[in-house]
PDB file of C-alpha atoms and ligand atoms in Angstrom:
ATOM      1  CA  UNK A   1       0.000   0.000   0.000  1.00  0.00           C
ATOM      2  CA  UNK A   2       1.031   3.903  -0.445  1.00  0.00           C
ATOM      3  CA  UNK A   3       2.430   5.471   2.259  1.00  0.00           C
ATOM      4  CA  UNK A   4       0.376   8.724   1.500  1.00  0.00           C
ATOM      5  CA  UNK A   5      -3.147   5.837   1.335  1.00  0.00           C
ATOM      6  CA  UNK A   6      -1.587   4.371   4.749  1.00  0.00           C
ATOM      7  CA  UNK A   7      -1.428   7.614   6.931  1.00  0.00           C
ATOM      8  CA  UNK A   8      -5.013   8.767   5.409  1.00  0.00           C
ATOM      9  CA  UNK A   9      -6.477   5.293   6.409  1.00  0.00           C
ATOM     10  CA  UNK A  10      -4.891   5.313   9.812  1.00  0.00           C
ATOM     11  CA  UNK A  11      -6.001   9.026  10.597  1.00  0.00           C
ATOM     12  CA  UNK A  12      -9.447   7.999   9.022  1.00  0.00           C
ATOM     13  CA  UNK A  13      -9.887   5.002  11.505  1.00  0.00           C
ATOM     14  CA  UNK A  14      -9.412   6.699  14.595  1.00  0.00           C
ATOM     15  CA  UNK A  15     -10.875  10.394  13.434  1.00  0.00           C
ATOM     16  CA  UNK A  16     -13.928   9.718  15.891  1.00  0.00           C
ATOM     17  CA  UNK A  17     -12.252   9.773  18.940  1.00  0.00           C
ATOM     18  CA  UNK A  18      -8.818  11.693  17.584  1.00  0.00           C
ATOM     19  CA  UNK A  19     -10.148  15.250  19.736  1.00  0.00           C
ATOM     20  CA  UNK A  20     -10.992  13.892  22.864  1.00  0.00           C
ATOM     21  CA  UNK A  21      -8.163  11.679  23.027  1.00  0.00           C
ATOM     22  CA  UNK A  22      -5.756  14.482  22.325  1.00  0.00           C
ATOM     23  CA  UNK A  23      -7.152  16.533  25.052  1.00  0.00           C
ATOM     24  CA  UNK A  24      -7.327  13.443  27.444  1.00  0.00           C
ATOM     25  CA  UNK A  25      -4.548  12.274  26.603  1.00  0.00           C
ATOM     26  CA  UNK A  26      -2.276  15.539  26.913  1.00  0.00           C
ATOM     27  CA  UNK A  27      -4.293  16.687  30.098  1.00  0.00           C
ATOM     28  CA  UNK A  28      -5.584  19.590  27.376  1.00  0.00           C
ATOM     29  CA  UNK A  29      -2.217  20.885  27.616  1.00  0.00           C
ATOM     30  CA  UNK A  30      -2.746  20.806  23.339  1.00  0.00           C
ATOM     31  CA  UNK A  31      -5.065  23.645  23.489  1.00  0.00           C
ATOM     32  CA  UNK A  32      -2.548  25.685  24.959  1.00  0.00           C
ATOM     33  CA  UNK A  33       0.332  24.773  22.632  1.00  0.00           C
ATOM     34  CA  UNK A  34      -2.297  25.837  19.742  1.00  0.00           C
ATOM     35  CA  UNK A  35      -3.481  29.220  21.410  1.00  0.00           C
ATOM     36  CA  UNK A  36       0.795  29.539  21.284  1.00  0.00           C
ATOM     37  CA  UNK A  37       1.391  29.126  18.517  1.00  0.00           C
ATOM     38  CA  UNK A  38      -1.033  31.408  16.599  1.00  0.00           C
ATOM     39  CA  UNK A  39       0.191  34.099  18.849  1.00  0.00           C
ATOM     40  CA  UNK A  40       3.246  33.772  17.156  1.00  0.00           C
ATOM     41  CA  UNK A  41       1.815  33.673  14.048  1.00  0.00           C
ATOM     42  CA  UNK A  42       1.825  36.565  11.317  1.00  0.00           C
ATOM     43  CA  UNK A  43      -1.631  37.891  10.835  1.00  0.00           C
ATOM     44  CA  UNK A  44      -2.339  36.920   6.938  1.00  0.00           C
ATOM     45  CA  UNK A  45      -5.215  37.523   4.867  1.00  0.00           C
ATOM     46  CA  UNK A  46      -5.537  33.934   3.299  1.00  0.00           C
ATOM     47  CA  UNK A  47      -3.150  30.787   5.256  1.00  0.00           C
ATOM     48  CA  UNK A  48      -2.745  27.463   4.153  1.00  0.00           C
ATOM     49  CA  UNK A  49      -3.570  24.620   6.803  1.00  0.00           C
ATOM     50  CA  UNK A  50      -1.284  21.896   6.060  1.00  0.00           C
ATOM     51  CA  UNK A  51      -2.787  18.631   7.540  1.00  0.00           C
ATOM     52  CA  UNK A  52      -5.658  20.527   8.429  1.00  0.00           C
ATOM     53  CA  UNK A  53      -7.122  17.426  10.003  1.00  0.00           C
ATOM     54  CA  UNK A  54     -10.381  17.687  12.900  1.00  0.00           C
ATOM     55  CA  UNK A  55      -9.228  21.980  12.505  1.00  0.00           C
ATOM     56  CA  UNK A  56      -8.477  23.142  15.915  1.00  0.00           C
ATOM     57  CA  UNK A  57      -5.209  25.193  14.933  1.00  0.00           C
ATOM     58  CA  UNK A  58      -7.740  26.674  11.869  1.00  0.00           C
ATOM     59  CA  UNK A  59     -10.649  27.892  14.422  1.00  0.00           C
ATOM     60  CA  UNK A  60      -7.841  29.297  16.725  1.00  0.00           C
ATOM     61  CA  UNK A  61      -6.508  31.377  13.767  1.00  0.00           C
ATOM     62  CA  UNK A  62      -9.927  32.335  12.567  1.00  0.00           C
ATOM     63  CA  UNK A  63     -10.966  33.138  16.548  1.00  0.00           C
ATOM     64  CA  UNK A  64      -7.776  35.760  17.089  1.00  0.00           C
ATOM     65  CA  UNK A  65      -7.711  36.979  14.051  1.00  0.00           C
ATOM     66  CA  UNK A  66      -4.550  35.483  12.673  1.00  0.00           C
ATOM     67  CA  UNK A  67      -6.257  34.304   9.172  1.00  0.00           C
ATOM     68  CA  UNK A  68      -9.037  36.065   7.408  1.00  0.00           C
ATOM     69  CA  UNK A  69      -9.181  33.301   5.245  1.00  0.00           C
ATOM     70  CA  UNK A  70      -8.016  29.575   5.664  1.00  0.00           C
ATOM     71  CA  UNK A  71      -8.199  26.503   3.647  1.00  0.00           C
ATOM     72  CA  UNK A  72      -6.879  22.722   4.883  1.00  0.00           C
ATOM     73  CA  UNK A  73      -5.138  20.373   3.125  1.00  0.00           C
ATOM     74  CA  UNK A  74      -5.268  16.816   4.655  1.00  0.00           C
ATOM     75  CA  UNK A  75      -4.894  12.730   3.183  1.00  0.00           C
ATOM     76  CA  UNK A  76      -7.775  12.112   5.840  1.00  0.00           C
ATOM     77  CA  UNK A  77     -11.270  12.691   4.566  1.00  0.00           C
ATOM     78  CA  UNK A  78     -12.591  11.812   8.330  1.00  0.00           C
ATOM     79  CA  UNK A  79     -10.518  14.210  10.131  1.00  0.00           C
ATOM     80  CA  UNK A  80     -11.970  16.756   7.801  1.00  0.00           C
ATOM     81  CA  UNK A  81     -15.712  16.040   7.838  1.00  0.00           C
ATOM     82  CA  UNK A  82     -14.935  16.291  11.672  1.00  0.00           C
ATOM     83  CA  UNK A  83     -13.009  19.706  11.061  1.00  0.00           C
ATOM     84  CA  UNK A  84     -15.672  21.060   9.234  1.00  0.00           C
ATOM     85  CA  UNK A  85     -18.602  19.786  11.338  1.00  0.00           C
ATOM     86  CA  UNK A  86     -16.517  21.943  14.177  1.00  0.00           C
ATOM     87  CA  UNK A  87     -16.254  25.015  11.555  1.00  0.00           C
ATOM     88  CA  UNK A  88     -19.528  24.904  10.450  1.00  0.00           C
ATOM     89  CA  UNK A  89     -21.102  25.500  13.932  1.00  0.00           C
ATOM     90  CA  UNK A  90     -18.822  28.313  14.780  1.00  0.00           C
ATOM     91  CA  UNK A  91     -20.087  30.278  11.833  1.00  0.00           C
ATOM     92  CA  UNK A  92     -16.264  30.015  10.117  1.00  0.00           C
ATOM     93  CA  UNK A  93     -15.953  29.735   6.585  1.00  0.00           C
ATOM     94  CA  UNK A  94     -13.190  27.340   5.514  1.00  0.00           C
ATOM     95  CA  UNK A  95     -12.155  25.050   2.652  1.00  0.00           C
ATOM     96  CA  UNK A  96     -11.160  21.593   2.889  1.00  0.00           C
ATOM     97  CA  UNK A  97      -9.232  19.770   0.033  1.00  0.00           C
ATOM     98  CA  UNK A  98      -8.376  16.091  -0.246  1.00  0.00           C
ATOM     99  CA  UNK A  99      -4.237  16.461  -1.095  1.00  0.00           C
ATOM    100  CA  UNK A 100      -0.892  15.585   0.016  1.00  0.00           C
ATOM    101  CA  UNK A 101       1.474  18.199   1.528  1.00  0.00           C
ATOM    102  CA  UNK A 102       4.645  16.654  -0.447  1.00  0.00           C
ATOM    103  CA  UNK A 103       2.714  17.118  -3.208  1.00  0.00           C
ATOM    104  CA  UNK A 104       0.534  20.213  -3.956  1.00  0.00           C
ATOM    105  CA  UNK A 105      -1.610  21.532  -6.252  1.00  0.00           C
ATOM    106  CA  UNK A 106      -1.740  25.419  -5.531  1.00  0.00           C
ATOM    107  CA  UNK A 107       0.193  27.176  -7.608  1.00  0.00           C
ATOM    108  CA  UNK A 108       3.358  29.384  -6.640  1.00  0.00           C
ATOM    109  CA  UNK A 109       3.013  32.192  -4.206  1.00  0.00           C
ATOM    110  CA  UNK A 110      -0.789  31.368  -3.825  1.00  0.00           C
ATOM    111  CA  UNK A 111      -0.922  31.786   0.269  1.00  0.00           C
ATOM    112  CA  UNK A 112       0.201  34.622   2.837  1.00  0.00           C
ATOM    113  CA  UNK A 113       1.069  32.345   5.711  1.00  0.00           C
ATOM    114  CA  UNK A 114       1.270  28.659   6.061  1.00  0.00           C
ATOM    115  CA  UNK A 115       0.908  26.411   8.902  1.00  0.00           C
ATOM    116  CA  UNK A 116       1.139  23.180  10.165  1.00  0.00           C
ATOM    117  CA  UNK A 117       0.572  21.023  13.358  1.00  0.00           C
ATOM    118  CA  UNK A 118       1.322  17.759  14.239  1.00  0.00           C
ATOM    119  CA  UNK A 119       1.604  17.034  10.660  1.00  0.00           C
ATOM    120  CA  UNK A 120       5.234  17.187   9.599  1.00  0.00           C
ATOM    121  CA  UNK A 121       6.306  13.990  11.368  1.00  0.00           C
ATOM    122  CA  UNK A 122       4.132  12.243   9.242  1.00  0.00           C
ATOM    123  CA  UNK A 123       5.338  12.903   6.078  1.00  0.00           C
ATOM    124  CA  UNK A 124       7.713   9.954   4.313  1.00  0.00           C
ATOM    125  CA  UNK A 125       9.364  12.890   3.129  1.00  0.00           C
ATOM    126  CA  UNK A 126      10.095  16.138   5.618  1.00  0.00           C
ATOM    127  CA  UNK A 127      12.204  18.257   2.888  1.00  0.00           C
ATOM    128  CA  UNK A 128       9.548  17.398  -0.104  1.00  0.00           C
ATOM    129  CA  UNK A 129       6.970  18.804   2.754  1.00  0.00           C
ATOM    130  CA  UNK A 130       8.815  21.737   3.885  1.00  0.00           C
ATOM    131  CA  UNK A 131      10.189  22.822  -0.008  1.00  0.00           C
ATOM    132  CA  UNK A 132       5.964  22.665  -0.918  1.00  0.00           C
ATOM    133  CA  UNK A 133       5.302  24.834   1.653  1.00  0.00           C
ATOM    134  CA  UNK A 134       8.043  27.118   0.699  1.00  0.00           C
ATOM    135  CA  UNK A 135       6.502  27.226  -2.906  1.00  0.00           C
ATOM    136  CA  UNK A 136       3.376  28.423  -2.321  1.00  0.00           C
ATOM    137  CA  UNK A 137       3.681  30.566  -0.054  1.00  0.00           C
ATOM    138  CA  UNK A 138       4.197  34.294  -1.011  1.00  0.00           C
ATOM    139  CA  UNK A 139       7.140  36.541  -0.359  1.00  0.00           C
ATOM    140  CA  UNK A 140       7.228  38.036   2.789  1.00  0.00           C
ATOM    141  CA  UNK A 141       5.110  35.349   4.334  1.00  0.00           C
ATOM    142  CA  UNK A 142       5.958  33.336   7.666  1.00  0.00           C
ATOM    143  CA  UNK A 143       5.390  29.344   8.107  1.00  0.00           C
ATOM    144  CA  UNK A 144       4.511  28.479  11.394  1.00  0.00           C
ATOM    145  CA  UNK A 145       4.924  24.662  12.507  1.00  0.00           C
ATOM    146  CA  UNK A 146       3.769  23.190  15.887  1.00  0.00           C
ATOM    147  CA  UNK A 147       5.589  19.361  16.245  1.00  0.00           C
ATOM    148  CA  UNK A 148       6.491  16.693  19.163  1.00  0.00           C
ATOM    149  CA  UNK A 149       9.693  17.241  20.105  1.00  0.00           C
ATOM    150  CA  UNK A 150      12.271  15.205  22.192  1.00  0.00           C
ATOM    151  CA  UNK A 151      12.692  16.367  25.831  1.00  0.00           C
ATOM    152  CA  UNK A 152      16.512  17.173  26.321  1.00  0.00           C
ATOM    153  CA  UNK A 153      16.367  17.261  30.332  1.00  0.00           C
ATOM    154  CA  UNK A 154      17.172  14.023  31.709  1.00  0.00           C
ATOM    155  CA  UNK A 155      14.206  13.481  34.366  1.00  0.00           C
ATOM    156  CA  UNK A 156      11.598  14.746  31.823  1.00  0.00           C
ATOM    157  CA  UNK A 157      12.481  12.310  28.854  1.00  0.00           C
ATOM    158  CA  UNK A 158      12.675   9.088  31.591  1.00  0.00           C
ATOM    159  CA  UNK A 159       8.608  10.193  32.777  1.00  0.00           C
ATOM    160  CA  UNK A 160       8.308  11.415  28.537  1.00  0.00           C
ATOM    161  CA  UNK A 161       9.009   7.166  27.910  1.00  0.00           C
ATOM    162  CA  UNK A 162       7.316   5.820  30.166  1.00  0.00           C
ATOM    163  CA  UNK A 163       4.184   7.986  29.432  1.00  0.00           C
ATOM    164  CA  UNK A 164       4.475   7.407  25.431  1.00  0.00           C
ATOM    165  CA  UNK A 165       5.760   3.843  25.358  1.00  0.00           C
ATOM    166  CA  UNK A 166       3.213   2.403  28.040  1.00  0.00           C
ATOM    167  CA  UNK A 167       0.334   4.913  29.364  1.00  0.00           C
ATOM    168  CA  UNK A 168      -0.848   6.578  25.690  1.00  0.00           C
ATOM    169  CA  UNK A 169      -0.410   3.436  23.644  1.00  0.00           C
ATOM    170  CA  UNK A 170      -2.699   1.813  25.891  1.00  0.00           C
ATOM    171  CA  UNK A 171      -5.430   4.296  26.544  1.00  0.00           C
ATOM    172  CA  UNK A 172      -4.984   5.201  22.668  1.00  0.00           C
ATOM    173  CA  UNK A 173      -5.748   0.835  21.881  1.00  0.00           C
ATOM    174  CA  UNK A 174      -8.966   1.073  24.368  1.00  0.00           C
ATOM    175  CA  UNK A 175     -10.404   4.198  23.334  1.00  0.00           C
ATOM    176  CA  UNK A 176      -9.893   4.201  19.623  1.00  0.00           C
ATOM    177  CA  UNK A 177      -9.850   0.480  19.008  1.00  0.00           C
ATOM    178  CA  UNK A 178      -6.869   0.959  16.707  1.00  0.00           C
ATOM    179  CA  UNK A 179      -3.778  -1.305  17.573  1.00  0.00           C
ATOM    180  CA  UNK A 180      -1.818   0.411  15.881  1.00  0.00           C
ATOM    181  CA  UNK A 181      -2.439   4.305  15.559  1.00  0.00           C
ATOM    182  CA  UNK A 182      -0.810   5.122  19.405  1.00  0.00           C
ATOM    183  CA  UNK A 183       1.814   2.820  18.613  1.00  0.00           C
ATOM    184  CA  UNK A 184       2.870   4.604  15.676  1.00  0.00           C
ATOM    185  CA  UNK A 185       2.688   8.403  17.755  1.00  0.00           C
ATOM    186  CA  UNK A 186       5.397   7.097  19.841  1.00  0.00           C
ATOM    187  CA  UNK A 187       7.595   6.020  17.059  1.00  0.00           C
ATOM    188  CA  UNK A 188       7.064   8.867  15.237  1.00  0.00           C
ATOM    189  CA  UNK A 189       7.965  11.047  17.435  1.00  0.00           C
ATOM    190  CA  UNK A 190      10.891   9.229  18.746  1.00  0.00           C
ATOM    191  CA  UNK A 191      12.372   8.908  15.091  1.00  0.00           C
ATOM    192  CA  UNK A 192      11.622  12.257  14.197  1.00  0.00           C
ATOM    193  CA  UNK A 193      13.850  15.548  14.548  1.00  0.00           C
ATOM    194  CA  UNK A 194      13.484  18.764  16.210  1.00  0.00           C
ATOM    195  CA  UNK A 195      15.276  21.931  17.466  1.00  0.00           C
ATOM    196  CA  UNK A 196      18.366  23.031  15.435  1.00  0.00           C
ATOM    197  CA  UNK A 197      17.754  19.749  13.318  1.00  0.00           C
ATOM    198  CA  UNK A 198      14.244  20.870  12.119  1.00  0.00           C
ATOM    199  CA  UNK A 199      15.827  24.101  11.690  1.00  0.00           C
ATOM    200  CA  UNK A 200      18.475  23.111   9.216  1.00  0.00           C
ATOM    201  CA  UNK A 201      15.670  21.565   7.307  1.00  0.00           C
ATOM    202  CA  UNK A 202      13.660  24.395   7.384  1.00  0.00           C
ATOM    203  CA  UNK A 203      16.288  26.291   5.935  1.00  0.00           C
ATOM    204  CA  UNK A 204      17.742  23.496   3.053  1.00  0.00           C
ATOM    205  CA  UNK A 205      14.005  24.583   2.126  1.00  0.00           C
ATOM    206  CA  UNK A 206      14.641  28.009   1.404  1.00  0.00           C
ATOM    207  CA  UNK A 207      13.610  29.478   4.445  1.00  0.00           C
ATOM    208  CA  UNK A 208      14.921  32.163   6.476  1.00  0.00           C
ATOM    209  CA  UNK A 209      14.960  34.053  10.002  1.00  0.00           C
ATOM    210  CA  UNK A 210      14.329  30.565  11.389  1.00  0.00           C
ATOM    211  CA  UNK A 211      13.651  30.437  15.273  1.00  0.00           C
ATOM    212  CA  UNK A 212      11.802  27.633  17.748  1.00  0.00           C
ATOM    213  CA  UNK A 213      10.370  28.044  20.934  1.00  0.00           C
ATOM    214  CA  UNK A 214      10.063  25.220  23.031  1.00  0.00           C
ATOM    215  CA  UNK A 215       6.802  24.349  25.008  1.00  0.00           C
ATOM    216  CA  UNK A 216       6.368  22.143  28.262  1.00  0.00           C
ATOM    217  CA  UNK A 217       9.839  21.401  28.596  1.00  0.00           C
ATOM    218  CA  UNK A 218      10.583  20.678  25.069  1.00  0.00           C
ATOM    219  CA  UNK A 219       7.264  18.040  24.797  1.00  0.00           C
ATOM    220  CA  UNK A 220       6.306  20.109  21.550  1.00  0.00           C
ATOM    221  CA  UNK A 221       8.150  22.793  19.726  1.00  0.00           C
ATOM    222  CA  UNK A 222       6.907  26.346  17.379  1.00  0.00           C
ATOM    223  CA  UNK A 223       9.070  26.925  14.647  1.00  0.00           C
ATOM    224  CA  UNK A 224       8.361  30.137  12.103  1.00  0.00           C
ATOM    225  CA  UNK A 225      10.339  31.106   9.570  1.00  0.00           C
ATOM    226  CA  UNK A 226      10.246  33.367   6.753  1.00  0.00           C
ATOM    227  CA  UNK A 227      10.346  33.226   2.784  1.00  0.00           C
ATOM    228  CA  UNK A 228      12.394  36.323   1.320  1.00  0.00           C
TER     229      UNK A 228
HETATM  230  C1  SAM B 301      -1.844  14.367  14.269  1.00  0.00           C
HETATM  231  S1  SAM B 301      -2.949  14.934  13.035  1.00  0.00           S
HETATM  232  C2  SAM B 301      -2.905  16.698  13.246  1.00  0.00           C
HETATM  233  C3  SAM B 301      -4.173  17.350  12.823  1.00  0.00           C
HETATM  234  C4  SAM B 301      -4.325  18.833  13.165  1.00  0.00           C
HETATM  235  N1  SAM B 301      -3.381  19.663  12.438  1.00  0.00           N
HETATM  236  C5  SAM B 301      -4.197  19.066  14.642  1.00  0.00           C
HETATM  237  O1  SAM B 301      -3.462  19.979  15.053  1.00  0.00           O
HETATM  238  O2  SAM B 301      -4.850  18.367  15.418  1.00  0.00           O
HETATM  239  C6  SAM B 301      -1.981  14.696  11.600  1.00  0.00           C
HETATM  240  C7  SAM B 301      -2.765  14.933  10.328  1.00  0.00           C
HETATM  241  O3  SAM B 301      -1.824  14.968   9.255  1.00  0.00           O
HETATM  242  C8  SAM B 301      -2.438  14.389   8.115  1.00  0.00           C
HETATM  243  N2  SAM B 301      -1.354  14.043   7.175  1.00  0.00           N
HETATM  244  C9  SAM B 301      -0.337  13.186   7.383  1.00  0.00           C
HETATM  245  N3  SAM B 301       0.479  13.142   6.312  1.00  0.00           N
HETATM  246  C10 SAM B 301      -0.038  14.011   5.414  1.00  0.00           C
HETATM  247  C11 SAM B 301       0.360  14.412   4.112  1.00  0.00           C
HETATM  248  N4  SAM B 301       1.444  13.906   3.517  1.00  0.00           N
HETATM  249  N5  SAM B 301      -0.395  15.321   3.473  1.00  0.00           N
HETATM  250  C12 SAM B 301      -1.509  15.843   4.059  1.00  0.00           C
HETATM  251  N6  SAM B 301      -1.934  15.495   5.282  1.00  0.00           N
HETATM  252  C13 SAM B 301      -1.210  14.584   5.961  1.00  0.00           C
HETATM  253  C14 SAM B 301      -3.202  13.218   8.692  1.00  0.00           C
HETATM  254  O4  SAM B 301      -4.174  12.720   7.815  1.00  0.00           O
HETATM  255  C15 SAM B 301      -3.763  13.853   9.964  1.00  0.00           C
HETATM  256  O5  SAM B 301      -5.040  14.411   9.762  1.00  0.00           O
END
């Protein structure tokens, strides 16, 4: 099976319970590392949701006035019917198109900002990812990416393991029913980059003034960056 098939179906199976397990699961500490990051957003007329999925970073950017205009991109069609459920009853107008992030169809230049959370580690390809984003966004225009990170503080990553190798994977198997979806967060995020890493990518991408803030001692990390 396609990789880019694989990660839709898996976000597709557990799209039903995907919001209230990230709030359970993260003690709603989520909704804070959202409300962070579009604070340090750029305000833009029209952003680009990469990985749009059930839209909570889209209604936050819509809600503080971040975005005037936003459409999603996801491989999940579940996520999004959920997303735009949530939209719809806010009153906030938002598109949702079927479509890979390594892989889009926009055309150059077409957005003012760009964002992305929680999507990034899922891509078979980061730099293919990170170079689309580059490409359609326009001059002047920020990208701001919310991702797991890797606690560097000794005491944190030993309760960090145990947590994501033992307590998530389980709850994640009861509540969802999926075997395999919490299985695959934890590997994901422990294969996955961050900090000056995620930087150097960001940059190999074209980006510039590069910077990440680190969130709950380095559980999740904002990066922004700019396209000259
Ligand atoms: C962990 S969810 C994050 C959803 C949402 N951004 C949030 O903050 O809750 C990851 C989402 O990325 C989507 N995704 C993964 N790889 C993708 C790709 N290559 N192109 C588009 N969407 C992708 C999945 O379908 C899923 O909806």
């Amino acid at each position: 099976m396609e990789e880019k098939q694989h990660i839709g179906q898996l976000f597709d199976r557990i799209a039903g319970t995907y919001d209230g397990l990230n709030h359970g699961l993260s003690f709603s500490i989520d909704r804070r590392w959202r409300r962070k990051t579009v604070k340090l957003m750029k305000p833009s007329r029209h952003v680009l949701d990469v990985a749009i999925g059930t839209a909570d970073l889209t209604i936050e950017m819509l809600r503080r006035g971040k975005a005037e205009e936003v459409t999603g991109i996801d491989l999940s069609d579940k996520m999004m019917e959920i997303g735009a459920e949530k939209c719809e009853e806010r009153g906030l107008q938002v598109e949702f198109l079927h479509g890979n992030a390594q892989e889009m169809e926009f055309a150059d230049n077409s957005f003012d900002g760009v964002t992305c959370a929680f999507g990034c580690r899922n891509f078979s390809d980061l730099d293919a990812g990170l170079r689309e984003m580059y490409r359609v966004l326009n001059p002047g225009g920020q990208v701001t990416i919310l991702e797991f990170s890797y606690p560097s503080n000794r005491l944190v990553r030993a309760l960090y393991d145990i947590y994501f190798t033992r307590v998530l994977p389980w709850i994640g198997r009861v509540v969802s029913r999926d075997k395999t979806a919490y299985t695959y967060l934890n590997k994901s995020v422990k294969s996955f980059c961050w900090g000056e890493t995620f930087i150097q990518h960001l940059h190999d991408a074209g980006f510039t003034d590069e910077h990440f803030t680190t969130l709950s001692f380095g559980i999740a990390t904002i990066y922004t960056a700019i396209k000259w």
